[in-house]
mmCIF file of C-alpha atoms and ligand atoms in Angstrom:
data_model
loop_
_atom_site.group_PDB
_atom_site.id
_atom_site.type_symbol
_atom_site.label_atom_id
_atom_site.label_comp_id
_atom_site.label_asym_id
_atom_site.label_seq_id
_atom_site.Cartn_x
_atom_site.Cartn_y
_atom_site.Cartn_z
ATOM 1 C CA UNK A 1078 93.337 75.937 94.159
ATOM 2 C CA UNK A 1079 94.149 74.911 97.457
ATOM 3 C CA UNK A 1080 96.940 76.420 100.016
ATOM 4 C CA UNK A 1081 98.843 73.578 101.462
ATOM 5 C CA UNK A 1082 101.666 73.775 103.352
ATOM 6 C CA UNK A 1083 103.949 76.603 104.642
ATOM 7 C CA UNK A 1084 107.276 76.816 102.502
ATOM 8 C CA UNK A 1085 108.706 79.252 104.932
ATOM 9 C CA UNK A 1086 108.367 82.411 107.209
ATOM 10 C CA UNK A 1087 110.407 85.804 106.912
ATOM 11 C CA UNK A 1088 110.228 88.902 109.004
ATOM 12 C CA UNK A 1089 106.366 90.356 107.402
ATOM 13 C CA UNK A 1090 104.926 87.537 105.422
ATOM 14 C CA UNK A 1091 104.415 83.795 105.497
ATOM 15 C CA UNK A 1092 104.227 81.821 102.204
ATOM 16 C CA UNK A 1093 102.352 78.771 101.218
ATOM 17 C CA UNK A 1094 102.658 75.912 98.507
ATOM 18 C CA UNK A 1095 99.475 75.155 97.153
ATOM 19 C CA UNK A 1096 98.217 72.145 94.928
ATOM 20 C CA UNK A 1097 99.865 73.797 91.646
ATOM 21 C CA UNK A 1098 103.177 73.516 91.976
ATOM 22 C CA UNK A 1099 103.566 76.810 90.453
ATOM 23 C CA UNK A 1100 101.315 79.076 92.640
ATOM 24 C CA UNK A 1101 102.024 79.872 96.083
ATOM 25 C CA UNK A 1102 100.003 81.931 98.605
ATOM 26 C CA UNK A 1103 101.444 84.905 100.143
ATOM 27 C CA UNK A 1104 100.222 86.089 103.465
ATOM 28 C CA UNK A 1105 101.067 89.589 105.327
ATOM 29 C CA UNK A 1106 101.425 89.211 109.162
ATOM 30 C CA UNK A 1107 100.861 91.721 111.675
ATOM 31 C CA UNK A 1108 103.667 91.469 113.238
ATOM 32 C CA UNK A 1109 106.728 94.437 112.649
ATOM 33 C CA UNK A 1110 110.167 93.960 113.118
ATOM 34 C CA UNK A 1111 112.983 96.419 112.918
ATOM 35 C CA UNK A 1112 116.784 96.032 113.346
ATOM 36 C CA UNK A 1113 116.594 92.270 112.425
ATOM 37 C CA UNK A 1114 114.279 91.365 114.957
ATOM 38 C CA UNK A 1115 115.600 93.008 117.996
ATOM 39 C CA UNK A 1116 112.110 95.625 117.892
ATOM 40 C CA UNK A 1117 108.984 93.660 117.532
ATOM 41 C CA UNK A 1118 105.504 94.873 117.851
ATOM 42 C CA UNK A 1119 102.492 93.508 116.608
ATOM 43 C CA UNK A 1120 100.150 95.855 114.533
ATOM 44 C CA UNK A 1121 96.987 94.472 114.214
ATOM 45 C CA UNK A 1122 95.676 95.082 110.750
ATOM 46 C CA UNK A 1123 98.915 95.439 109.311
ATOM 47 C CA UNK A 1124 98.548 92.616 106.722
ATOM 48 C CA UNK A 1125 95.828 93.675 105.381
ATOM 49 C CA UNK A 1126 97.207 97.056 104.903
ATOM 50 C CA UNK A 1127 99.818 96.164 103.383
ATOM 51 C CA UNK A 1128 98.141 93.342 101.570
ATOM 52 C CA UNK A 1129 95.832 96.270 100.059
ATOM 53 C CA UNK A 1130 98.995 98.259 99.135
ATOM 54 C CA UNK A 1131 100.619 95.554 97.421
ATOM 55 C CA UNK A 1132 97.972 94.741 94.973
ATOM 56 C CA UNK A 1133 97.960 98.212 93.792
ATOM 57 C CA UNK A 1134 101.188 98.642 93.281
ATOM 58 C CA UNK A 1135 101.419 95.258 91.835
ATOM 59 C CA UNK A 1136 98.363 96.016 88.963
ATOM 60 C CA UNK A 1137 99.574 99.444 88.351
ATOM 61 C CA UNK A 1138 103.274 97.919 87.196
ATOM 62 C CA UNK A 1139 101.081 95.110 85.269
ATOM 63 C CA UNK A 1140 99.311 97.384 83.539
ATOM 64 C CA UNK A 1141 102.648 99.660 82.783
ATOM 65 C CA UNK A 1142 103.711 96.131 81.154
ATOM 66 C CA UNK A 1143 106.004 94.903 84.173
ATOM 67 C CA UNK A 1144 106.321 91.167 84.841
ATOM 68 C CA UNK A 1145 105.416 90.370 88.375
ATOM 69 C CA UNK A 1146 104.476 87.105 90.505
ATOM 70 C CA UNK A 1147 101.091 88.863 91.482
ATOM 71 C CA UNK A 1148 98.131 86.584 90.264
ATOM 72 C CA UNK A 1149 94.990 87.949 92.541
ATOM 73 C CA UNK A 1150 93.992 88.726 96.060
ATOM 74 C CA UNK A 1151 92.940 86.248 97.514
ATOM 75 C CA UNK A 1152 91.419 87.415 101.175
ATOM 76 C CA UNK A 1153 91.915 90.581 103.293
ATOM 77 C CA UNK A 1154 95.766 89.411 104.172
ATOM 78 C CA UNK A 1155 96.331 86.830 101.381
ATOM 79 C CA UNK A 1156 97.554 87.332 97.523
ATOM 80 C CA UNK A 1157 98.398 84.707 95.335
ATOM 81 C CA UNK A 1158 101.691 84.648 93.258
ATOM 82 C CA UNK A 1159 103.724 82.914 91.176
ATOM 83 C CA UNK A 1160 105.970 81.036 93.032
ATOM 84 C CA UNK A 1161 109.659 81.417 92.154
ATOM 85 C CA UNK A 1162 113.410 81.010 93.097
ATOM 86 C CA UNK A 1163 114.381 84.129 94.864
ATOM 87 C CA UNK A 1164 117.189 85.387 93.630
ATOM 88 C CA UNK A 1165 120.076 86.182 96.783
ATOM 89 C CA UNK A 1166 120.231 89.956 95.609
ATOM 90 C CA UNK A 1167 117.851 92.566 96.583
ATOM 91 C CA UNK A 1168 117.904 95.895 94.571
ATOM 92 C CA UNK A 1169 117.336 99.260 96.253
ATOM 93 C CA UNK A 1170 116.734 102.107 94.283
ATOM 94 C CA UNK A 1171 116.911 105.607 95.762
ATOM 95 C CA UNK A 1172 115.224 109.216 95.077
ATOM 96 C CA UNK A 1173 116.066 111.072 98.064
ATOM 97 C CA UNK A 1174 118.880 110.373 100.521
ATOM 98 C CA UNK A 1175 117.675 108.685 103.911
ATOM 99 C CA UNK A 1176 119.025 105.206 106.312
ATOM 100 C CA UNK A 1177 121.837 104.023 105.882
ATOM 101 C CA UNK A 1178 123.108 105.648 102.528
ATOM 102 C CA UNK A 1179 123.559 108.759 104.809
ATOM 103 C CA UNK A 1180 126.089 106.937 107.219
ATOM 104 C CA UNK A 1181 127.829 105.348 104.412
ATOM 105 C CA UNK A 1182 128.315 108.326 102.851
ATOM 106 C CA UNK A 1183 127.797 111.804 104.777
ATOM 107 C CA UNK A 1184 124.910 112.807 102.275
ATOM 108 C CA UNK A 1185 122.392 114.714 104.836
ATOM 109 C CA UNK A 1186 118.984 112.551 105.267
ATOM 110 C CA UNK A 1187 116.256 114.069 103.095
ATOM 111 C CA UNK A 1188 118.767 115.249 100.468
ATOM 112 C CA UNK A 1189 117.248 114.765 96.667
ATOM 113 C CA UNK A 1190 119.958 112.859 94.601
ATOM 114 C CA UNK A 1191 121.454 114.335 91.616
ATOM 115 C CA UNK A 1192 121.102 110.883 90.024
ATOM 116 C CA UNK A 1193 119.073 107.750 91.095
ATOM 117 C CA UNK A 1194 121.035 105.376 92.959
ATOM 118 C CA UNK A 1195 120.785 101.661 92.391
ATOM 119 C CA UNK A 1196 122.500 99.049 94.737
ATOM 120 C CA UNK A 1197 122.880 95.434 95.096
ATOM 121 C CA UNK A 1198 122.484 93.504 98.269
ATOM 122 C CA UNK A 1199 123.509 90.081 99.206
ATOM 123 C CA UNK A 1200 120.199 89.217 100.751
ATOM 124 C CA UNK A 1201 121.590 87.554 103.792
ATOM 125 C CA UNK A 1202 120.368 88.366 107.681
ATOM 126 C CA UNK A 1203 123.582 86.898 109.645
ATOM 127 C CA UNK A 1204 125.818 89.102 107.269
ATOM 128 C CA UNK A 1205 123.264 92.388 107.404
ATOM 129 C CA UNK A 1206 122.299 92.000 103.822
ATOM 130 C CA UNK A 1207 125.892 93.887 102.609
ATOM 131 C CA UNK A 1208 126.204 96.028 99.637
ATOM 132 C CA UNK A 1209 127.942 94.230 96.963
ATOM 133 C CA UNK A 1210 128.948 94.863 93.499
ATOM 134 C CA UNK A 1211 128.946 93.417 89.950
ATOM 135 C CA UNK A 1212 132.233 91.878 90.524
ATOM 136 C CA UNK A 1213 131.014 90.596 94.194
ATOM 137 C CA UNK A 1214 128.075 89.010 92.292
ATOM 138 C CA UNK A 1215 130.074 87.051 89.421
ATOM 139 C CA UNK A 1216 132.460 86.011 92.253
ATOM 140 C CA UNK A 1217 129.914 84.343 94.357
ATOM 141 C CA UNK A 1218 127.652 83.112 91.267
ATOM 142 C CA UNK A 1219 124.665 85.005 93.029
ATOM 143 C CA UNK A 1220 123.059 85.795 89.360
ATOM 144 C CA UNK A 1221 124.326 86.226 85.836
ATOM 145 C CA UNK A 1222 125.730 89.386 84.116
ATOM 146 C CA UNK A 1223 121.824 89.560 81.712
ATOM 147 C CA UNK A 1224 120.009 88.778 84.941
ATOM 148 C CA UNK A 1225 121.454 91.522 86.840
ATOM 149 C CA UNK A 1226 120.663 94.027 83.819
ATOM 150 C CA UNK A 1227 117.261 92.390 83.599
ATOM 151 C CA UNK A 1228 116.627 93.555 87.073
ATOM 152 C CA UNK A 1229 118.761 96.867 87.472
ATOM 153 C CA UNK A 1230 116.590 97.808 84.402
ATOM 154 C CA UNK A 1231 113.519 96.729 85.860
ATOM 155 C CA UNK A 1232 114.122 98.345 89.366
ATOM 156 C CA UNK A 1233 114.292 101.833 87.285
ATOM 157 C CA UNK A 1234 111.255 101.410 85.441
ATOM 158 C CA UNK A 1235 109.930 100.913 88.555
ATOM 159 C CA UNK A 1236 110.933 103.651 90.251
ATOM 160 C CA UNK A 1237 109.919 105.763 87.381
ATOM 161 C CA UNK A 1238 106.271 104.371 87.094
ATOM 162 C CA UNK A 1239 105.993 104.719 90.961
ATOM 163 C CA UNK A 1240 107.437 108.003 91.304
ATOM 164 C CA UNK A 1241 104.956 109.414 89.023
ATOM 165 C CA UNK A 1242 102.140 107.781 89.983
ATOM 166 C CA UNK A 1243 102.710 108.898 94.097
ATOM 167 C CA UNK A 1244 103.622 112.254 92.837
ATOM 168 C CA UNK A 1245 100.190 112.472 91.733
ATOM 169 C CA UNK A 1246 98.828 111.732 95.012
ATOM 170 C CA UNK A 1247 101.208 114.039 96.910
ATOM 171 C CA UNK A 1248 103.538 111.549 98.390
ATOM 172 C CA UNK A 1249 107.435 111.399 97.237
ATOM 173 C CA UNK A 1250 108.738 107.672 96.842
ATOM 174 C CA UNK A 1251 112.222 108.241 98.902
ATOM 175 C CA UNK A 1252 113.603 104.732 98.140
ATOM 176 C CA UNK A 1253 112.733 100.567 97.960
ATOM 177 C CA UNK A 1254 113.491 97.764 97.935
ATOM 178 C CA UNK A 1255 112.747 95.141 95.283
ATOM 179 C CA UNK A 1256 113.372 91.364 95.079
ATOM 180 C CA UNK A 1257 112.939 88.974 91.961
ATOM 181 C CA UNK A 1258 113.061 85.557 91.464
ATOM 182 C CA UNK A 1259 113.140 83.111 87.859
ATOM 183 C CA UNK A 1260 109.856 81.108 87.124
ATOM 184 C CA UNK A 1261 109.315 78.056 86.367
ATOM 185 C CA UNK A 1262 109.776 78.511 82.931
ATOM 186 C CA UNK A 1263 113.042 80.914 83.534
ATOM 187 C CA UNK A 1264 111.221 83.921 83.087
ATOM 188 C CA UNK A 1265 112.513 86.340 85.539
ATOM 189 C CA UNK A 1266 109.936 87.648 87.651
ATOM 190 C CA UNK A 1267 109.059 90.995 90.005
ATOM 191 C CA UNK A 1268 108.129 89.283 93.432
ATOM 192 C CA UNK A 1269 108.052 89.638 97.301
ATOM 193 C CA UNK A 1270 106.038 92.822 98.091
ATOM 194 C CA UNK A 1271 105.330 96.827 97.216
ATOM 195 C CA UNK A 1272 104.408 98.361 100.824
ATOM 196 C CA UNK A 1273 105.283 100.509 103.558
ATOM 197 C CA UNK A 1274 107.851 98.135 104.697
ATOM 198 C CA UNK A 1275 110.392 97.549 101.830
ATOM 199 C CA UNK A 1276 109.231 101.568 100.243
ATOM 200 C CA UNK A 1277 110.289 104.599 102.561
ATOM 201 C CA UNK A 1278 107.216 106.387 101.266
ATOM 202 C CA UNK A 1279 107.482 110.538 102.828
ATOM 203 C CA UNK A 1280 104.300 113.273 102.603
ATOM 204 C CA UNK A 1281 105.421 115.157 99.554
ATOM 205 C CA UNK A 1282 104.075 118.237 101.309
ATOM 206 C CA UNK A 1283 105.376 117.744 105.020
ATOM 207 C CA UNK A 1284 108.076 115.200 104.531
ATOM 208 C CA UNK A 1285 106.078 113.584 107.478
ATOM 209 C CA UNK A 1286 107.410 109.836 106.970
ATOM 210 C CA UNK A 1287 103.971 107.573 106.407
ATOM 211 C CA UNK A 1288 106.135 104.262 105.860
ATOM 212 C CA UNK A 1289 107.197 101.717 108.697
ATOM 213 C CA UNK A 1290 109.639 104.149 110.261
ATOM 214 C CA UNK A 1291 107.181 105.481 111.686
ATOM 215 C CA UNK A 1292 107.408 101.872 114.799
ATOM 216 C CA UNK A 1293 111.826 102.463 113.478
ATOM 217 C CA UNK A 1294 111.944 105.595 114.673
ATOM 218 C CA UNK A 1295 109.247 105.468 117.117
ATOM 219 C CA UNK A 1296 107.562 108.837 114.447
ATOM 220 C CA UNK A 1297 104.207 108.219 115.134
ATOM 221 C CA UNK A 1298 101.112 105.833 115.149
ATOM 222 C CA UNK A 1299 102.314 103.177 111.922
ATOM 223 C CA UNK A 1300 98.447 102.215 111.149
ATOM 224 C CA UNK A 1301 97.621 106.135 111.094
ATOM 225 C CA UNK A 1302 100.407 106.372 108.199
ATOM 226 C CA UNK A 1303 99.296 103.360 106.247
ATOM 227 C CA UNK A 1304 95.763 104.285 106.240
ATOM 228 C CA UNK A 1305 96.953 107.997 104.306
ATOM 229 C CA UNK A 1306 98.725 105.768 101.869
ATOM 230 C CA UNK A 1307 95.988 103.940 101.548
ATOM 231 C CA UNK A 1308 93.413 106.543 101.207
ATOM 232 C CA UNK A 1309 95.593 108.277 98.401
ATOM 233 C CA UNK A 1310 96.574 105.447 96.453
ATOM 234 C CA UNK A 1311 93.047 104.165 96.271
ATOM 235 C CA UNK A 1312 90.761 107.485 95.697
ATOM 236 C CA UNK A 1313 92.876 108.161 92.651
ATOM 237 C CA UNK A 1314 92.756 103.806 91.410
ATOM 238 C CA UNK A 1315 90.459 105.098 88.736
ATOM 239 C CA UNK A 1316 92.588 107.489 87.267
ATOM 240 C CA UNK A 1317 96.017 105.866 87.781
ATOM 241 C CA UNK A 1318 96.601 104.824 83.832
ATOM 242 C CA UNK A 1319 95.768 108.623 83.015
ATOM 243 C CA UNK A 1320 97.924 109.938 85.489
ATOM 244 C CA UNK A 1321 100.907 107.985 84.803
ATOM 245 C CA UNK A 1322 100.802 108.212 80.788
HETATM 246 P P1 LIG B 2843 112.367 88.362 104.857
HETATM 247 O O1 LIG B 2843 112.374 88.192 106.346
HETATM 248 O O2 LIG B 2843 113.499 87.634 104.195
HETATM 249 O O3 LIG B 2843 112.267 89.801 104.426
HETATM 250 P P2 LIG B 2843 109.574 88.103 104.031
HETATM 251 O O4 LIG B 2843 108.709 87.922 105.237
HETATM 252 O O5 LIG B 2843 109.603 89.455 103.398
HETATM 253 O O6 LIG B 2843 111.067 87.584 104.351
HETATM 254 O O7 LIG B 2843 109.130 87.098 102.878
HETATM 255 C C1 LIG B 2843 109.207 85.707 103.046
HETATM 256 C C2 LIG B 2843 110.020 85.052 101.965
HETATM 257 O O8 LIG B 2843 109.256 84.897 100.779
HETATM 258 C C3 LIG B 2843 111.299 85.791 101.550
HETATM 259 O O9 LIG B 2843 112.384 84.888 101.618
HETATM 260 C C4 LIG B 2843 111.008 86.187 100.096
HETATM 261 O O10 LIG B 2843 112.208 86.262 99.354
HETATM 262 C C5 LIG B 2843 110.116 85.044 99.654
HETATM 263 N N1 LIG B 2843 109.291 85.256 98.447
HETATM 264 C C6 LIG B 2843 108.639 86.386 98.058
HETATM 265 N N2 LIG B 2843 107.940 86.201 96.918
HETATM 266 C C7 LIG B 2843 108.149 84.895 96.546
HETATM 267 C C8 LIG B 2843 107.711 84.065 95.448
HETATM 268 N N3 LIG B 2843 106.890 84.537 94.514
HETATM 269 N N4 LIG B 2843 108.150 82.784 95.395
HETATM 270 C C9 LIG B 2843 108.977 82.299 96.350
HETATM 271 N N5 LIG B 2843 109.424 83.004 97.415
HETATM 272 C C10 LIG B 2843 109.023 84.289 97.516
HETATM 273 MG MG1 LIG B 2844 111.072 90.931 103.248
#
């Protein structure tokens, strides 16, 4: 397998075609960005942080029996996945209020929901990636009616399977944001990444935030956060199908 050219470059991550048309390489920069692009810092080791992460996250929902585009790591800041046709909607699931749910809706940041919440966003940067609905989606012929229950359904067994798991290693999974895309062969796919920077990903203890509002809100060192995630998530890799049953 060989990585060939770039197919394109978003905000964390820069993907590559490879020579099988159905694989593409996925590689975490160390670069942030906040407030589409008007904060930038670079963060060295970032990537591979988040590169780490990712995989985790990626074989404990593999294991649970969810379909993702992860295939293997590939080097410290590369994975290789599946390559697939985004779909334009990203769904964010949410545990505990915090962003911009609390200025849509007065709920005070840090409040646990009643309920999960699941939205839909038009993934689109000029527009601010808006909050649509099903009737927004048909309209626009962003995805059909058993696609969008594919995914809704998927984004809660996700957040259940997370949940637990972090829960276990004393960190509460606020809210994230997933993205999927259809295969070659139409199967419809888990991709784009697990980390600190589509997760908001609190101390379950000390609500201390350990995600990338830590360079948002300027709340502390980001690599100093990442590394706890890490350390967590990793000491307890042996145990994670026990925990989670
Ligand atoms: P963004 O700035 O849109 O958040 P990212 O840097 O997160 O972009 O990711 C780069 C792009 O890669 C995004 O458009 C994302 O949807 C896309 N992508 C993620 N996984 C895959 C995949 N398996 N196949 C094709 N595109 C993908
Ligand atoms: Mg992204």
């Amino acid at each position: 397998m060989q990585k060939t050219t770039l197919i394109c470059e978003g905000k964390t991550k820069r993907l590559f075609a490879t020579d099988e048309p159905e694989l593409c390489v996925m590689e975490f920069k160390d670069e942030a960005m906040a407030f589409y692009g008007l904060k930038r810092r670079t963060i060295k080791g970032k990537g591979e942080m988040n590169n780490l992460i990712c995989e985790q996250m990626f074989r404990l929902l593999a294991g649970r029996g969810v379909a993702t585009h992860f295939v293997r790591r590939l080097s410290p800041s590369e994975m290789l996945v599946r390559r697939v046709d985004i779909l334009p909607i990203a769904i964010v699931t949410r545990n505990i209020a915090a962003g911009d749910v609390c200025e849509r809706t007065g709920i005070a940041p840090g409040t646990r929901l009643k309920a999960t919440v699941v939205e839909c966003h038009y993934k689109n940067n000029e527009l601010r990636d808006p909050l649509v609905n099903y009737t927004h989606i048909a309209a626009m012929g962003l995805a059909g009616h058993e696609e969008m229950e594919i995914i809704q359904r998927v984004a809660l067994t996700v957040n259940g399977i997370l949940s637990t798991f972090l829960q276990s290693v004393n960190i509460d999974l606020v809210d994230f944001k997933l993205e999927f895309g259809r295969a070659a062969n139409g199967e419809i796919l888990l991709a784009d990444e697990i980390t600190p920077e589509n997760c908001r990903f609190w101390d379950a203890r000390t609500h201390e935030a350990l995600d990338l509002d830590r360079f948002r809100q300027d709340l502390g060192d980001v690599r100093e956060g990442y590394q706890k995630i890490i350390t967590r998530v990793l000491r307890n890799d042996r145990n994670t199908e026990d925990k989670i049953q």
